[in-house]
Coordinates of C-alpha atoms and ligand atoms in Angstrom, one line a residue:
X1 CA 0.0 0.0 0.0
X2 CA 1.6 3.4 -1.2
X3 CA 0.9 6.2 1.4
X4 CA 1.3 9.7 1.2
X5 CA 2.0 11.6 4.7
X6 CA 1.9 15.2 4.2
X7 CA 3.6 17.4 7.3
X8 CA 4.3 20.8 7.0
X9 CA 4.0 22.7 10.7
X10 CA 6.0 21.5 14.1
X11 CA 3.0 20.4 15.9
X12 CA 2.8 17.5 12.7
X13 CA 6.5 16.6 12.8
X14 CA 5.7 15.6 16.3
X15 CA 3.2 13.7 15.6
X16 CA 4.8 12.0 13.1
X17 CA 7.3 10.7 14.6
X18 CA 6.5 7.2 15.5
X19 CA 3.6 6.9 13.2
X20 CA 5.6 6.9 10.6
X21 CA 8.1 4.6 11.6
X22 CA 5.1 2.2 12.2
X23 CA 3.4 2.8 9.2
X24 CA 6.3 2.1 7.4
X25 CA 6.9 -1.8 8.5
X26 CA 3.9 -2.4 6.0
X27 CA 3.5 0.3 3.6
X28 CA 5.7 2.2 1.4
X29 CA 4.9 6.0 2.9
X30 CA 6.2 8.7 1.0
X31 CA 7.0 11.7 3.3
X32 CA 5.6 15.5 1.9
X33 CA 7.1 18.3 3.9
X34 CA 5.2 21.4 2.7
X35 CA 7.3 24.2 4.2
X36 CA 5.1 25.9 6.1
X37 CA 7.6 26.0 8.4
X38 CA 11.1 26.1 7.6
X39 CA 13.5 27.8 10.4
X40 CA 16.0 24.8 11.4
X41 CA 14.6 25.4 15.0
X42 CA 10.9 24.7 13.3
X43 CA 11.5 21.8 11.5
X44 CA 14.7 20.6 11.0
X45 CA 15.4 19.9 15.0
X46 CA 12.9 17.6 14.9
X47 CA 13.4 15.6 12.4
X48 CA 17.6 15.0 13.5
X49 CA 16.1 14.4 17.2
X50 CA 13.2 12.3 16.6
X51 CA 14.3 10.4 13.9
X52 CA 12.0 10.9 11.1
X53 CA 12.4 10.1 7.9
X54 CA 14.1 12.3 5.5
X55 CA 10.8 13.7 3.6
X56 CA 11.0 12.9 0.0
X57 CA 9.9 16.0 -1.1
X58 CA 10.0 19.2 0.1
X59 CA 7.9 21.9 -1.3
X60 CA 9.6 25.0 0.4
X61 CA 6.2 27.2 0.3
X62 CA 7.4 29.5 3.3
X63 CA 4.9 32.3 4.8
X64 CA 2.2 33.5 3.4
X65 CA -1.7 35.0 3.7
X66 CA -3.4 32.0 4.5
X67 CA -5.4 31.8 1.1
X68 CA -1.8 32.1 -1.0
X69 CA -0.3 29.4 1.7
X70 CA -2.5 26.8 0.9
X71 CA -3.3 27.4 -2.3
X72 CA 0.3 26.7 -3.2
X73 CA 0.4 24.1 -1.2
X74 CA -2.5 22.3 -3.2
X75 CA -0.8 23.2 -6.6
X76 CA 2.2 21.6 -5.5
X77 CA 0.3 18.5 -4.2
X78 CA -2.0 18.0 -6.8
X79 CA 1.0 16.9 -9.2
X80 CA 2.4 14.8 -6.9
X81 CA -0.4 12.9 -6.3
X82 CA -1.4 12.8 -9.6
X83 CA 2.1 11.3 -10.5
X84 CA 2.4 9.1 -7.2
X85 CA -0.8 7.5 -7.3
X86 CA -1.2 6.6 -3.5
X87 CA -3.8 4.5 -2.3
X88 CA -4.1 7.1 0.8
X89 CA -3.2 10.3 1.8
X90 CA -2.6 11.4 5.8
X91 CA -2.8 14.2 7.6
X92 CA -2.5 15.1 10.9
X93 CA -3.8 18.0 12.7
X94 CA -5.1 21.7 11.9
X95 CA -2.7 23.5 10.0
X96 CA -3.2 25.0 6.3
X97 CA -0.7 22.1 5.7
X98 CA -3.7 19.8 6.7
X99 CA -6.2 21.4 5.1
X100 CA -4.5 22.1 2.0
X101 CA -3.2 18.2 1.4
X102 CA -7.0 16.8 2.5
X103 CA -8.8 19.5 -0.3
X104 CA -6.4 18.3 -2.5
X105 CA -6.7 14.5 -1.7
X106 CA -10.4 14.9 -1.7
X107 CA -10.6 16.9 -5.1
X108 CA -8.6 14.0 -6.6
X109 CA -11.1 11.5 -4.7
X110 CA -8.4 9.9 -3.3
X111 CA -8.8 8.4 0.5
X112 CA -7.8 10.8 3.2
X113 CA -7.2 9.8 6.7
X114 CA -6.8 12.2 9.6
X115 CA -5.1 12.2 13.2
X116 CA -6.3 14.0 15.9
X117 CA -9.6 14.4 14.1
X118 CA -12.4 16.0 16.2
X119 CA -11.4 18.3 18.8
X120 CA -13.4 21.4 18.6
X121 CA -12.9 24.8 20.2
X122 CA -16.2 25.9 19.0
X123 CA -15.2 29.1 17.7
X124 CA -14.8 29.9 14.0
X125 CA -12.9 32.9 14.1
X126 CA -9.6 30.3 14.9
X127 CA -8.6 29.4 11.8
X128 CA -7.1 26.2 13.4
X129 CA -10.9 25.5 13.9
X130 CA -11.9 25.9 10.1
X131 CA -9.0 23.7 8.7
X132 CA -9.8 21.0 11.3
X133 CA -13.6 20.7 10.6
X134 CA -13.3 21.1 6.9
X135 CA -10.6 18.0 7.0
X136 CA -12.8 16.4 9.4
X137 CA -15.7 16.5 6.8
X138 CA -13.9 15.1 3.6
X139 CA -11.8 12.3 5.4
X140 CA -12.1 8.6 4.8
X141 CA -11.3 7.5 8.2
X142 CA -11.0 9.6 10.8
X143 CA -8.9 8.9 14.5
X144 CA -10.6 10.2 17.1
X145 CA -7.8 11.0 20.1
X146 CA -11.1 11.0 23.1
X147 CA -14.3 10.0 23.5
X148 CA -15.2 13.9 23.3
X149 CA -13.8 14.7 20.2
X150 CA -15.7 11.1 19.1
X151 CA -18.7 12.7 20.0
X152 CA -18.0 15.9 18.9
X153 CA -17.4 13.9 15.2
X154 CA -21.3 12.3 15.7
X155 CA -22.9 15.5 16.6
X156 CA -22.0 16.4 13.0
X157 CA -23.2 13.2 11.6
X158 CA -19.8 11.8 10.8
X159 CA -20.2 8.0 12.0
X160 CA -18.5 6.1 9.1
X161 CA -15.0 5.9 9.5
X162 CA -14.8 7.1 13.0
X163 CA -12.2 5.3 15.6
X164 CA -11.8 6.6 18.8
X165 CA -7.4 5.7 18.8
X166 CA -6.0 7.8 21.6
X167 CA -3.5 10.3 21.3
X168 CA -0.1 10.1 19.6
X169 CA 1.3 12.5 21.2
X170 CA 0.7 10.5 24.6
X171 CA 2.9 7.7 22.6
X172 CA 5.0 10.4 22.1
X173 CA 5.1 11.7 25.5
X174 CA 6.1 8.0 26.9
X175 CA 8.5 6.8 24.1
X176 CA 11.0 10.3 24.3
X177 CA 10.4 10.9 27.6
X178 CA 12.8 7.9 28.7
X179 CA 15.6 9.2 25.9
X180 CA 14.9 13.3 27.1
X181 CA 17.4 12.8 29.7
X182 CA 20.2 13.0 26.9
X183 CA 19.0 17.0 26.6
X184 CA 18.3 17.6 30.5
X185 CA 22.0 20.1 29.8
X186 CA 19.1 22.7 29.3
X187 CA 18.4 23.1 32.7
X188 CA 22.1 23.9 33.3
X189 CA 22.4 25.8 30.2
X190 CA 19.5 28.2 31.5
X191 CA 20.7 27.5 35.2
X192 CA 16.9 26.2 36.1
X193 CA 16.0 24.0 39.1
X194 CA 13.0 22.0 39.4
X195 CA 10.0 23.9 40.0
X196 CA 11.5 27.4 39.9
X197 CA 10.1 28.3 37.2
X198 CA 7.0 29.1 34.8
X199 CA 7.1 27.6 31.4
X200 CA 5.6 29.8 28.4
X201 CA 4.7 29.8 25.2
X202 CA 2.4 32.0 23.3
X203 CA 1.5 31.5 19.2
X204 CA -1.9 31.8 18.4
X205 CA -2.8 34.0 15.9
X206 CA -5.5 35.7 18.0
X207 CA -2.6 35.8 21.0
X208 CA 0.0 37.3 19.0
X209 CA -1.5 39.4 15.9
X210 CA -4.3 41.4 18.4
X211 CA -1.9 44.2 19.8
X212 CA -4.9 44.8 22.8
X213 CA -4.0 41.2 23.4
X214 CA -0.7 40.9 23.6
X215 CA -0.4 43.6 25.4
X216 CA -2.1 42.2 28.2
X217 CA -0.2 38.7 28.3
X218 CA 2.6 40.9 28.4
X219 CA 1.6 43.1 31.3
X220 CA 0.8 39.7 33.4
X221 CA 4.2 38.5 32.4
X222 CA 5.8 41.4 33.8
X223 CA 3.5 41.5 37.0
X224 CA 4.3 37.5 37.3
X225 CA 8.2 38.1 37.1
X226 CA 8.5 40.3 40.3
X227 CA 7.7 36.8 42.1
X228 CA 8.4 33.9 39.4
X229 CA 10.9 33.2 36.9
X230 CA 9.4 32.8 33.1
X231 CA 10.9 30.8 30.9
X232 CA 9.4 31.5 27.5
X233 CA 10.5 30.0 24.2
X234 CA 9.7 32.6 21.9
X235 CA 7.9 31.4 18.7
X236 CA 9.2 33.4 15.2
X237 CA 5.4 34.6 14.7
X238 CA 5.5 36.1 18.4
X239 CA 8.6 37.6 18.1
X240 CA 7.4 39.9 15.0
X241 CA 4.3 40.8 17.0
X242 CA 6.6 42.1 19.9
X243 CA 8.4 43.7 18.2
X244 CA 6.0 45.6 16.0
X245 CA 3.9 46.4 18.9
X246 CA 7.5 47.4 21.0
X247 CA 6.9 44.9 23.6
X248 CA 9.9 42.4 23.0
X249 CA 12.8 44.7 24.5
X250 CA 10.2 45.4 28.0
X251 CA 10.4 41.8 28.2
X252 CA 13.7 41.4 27.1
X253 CA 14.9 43.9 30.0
X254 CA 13.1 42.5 32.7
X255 CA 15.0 40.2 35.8
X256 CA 12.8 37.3 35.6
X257 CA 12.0 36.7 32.4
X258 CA 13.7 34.8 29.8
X259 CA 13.0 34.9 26.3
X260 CA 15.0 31.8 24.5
X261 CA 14.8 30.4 21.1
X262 CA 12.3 27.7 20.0
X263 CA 13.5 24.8 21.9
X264 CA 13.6 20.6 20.4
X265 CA 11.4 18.3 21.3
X266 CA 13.0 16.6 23.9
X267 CA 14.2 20.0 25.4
X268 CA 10.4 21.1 25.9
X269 CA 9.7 18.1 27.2
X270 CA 12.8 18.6 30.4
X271 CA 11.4 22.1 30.5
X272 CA 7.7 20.6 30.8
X273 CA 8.1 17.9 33.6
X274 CA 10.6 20.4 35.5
X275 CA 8.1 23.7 35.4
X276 CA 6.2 24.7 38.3
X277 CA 3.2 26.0 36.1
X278 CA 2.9 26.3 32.6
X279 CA 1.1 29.1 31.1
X280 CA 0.8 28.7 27.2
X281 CA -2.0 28.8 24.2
X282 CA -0.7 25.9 22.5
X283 CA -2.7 23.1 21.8
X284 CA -0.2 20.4 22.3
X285 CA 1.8 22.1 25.4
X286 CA -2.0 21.9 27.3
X287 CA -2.1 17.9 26.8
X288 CA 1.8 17.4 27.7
X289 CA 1.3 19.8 30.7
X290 CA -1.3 16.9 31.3
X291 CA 0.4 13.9 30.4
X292 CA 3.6 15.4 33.3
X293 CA 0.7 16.5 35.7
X294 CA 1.9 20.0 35.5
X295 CA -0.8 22.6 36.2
X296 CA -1.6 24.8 33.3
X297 CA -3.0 27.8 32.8
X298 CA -4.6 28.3 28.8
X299 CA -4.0 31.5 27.6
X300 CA -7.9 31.5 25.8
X301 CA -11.3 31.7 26.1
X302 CA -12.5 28.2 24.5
X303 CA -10.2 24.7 24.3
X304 CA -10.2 22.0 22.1
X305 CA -9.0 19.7 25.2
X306 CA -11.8 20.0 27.4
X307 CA -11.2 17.1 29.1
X308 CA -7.7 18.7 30.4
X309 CA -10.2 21.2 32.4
X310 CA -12.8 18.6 33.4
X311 CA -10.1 17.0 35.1
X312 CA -8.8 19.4 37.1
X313 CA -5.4 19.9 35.3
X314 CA -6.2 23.2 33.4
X315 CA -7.6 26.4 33.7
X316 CA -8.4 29.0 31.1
X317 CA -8.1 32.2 31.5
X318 CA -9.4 35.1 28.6
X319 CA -6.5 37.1 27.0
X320 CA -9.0 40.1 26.5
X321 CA -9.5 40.7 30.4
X322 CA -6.4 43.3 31.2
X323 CA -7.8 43.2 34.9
X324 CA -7.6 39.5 35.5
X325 CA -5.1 38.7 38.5
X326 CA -2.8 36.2 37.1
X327 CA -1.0 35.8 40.3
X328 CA -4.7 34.8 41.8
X329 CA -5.1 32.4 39.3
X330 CA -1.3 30.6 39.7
X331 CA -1.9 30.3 43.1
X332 CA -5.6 29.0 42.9
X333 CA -3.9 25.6 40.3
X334 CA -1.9 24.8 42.9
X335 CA -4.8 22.3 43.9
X336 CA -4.6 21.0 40.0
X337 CA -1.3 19.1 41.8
X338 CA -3.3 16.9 44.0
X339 CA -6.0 15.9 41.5
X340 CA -5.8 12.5 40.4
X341 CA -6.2 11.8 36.5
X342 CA -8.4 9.7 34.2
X343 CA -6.2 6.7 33.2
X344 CA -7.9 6.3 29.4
X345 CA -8.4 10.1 28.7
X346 CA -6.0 10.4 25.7
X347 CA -5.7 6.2 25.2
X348 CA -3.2 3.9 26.5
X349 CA -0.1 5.0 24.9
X350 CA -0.6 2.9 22.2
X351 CA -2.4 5.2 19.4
X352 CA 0.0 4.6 17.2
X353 CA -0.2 1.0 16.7
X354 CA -4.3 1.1 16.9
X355 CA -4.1 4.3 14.0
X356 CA -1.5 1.6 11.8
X357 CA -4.0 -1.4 12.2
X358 CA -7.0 0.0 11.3
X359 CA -5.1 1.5 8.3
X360 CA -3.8 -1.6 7.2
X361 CA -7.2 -3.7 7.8
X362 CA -9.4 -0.7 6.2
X363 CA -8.1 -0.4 3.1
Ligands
UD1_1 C1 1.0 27.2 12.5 C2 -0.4 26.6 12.6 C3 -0.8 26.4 14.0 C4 0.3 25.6 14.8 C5 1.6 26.3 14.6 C6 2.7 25.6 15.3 C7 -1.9 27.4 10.8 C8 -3.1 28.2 10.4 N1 -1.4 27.5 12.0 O1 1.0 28.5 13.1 O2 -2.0 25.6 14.1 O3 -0.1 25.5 16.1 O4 1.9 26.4 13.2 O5 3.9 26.4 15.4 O6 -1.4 26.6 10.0 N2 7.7 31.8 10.7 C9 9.1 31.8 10.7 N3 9.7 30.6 10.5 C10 9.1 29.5 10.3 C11 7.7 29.4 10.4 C12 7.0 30.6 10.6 O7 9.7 32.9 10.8 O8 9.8 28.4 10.2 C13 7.0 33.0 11.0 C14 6.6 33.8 9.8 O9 6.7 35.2 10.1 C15 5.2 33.5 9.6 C16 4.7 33.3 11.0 O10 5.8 32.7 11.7 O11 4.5 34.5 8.8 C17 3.5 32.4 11.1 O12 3.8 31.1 10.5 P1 2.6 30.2 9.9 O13 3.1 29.0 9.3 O14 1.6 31.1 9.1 O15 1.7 29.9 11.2 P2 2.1 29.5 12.7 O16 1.8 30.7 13.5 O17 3.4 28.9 12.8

């Protein structure tokens, strides 16, 4: 069976990782990378850490306005499936990446199966939101990672097709977490001890691109340094936006907080299970803030991991509100610390082999 794996953000490199390797003991997978990110801290880190195979083709389409993003992506794709002929094409995800590669797959009435299908934030203005339903609607088979974003899937009346799996990135989580050690040198390199620390991030679009909004998470940044220590790996999209709106150097000057470069994999990872909090809006940093037990504190108004919340692990707190307390609301997850967690939540660990299986019976 000839598959097609198209990858083109960080978040799907990730995610890749394993799947691929397991895919490949069966099927011939031939690996796109899109582009859509491109910095060697972006992509290239990841696939020298984790081991993925060297993608055999890369489109280099770069930055863009979303439309001209993916529409280049899907004139670059459609020859290459037209000329590879696979019997499916993957996708993981909610980038344009995804959504370009699945309208293209679907166009071309080829089979298109999606990881990490389902999650919803309910809010359409994220454009993560729109990619991820779209995909949802013109996939083949779609891998649920929990029973929510399962359900979520039936309330649209998508039933065929539909597999609750897990979570890769749990897989993930467990497989590098035993080889992380190798990069635990970033603790000395930043001089951080366990739990002395706040781990950040900030990307989102709606974070980063809304000056009123940045702003803010700025301000509670600043407020949080006179008692904590940040730690905030600055993504390439946030670092434009603090600069344009001259927030990066009032950052950059104050005691407590440190703005590094996008860290690998496995260094995110040391910096995760070491942190005392983490404060971010990324998708993925919410579940392995869960997966380490770390409390977390979503920088949002709406999550497509509910269940991180139900459970006591996560908390999200409005970027619009410039009067929220943020040192009130650090202290009030400490209790996240002692809650106990769901054992099945995001699978078993084993998503990877369940996603492979039913690919290999299903088709
Ligand atoms: C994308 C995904 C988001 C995912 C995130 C992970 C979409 C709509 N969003 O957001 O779901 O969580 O990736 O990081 O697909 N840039 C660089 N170097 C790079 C990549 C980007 O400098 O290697 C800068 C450019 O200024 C670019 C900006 O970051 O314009 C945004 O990049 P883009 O790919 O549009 O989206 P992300 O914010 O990375």
């Amino acid at each position: 069976m000839k598959i097609i794996t198209v990858l083109g953000a960080r978040p799907q490199f990730i995610k890749a990782a394993l799947l691929s390797k397991e895919l490949r003991k069966k099927n011939e997978e031939i690996l796109i990378h899109t582009g859509q990110h491109y910095d060697k801290e972006m992509s290239d880190v990841f696939f020298e850490e984790m081991d993925i195979p060297k993608p055999d083709y890369n489109l280099g389409i770069g930055s863009d306005t979303h439309a001209i993003q993916t529409a280049k992506i899907m004139i670059a794709l459609e020859k290459l499936f037209v000329s590879e002929k696979p019997n499916l094409v993957l996708v993981y995800g909610d980038t344009n990446s995804t959504l370009a590669a699945a309208l293209t797959a679907s166009k071309l009435k080829l089979p298109l199966a999606h990881v990490e299908a389902g999650p919803r934030m309910f809010d359409k203005t994220v454009p993560e939101e729109i990619n991820r339903v779209i995909t949802d609607h013109i996939s083949t088979l779609l891998f649920a990672p929990t029973t929510i974003s399962m359900d979520n899937l039936h309330k649209e009346g998508l039933n065929e097709g539909v597999y609750r799996t897990g979570d890769v990135m749990l897989d993930n989580f467990l497989y590098f977490s035993k080889i992380a050690e190798k990069r635990l040198n970033i603790m000395e390199n930043l001089n951080l001890s366990k739990n002395d620390y706040i781990l950040s991030t900030v990307h989102r679009a709606r974070n980063t691109d809304d000056a009123d909004n940045l702003k803010n998470i700025c301000k509670a940044f600043l407020e949080l340094s006179k008692e904590y220590k940040i730690v905030f790996p600055v993504h390439p999209r946030t670092v434009k936006y603090l600069n344009k709106y001259g927030l990066y150097n009032k950052l950059k000057n104050a005691n407590n907080i440190m703005l590094i470069e996008p860290v690998s994999y496995l260094e995110m990872l040391i910096l995760t299970k070491n942190a005392y909090k983490i404060i971010t809006d990324s998708g993925g940093l919410q579940k392995e803030a869960y997966f380490a037990k770390i409390p977390c504190i979503t920088l949002d108004d709406s999550t497509g991991w509910p269940e991180t919340i139900q459970e006591g692990q996560n908390i999200l707190v409005a970027q619009k509100n410039e009067t929220i307390n943020y040192k009130y609301v650090v202290d009030i997850t400490e209790s996240f610390k002692s809650k106990s967690m769901h054992k099945n939540t995001f699978g078993d660990g084993k998503s990877k082999d369940k996603i492979v299986g039913l690919v290999n019976n299903l088709l």
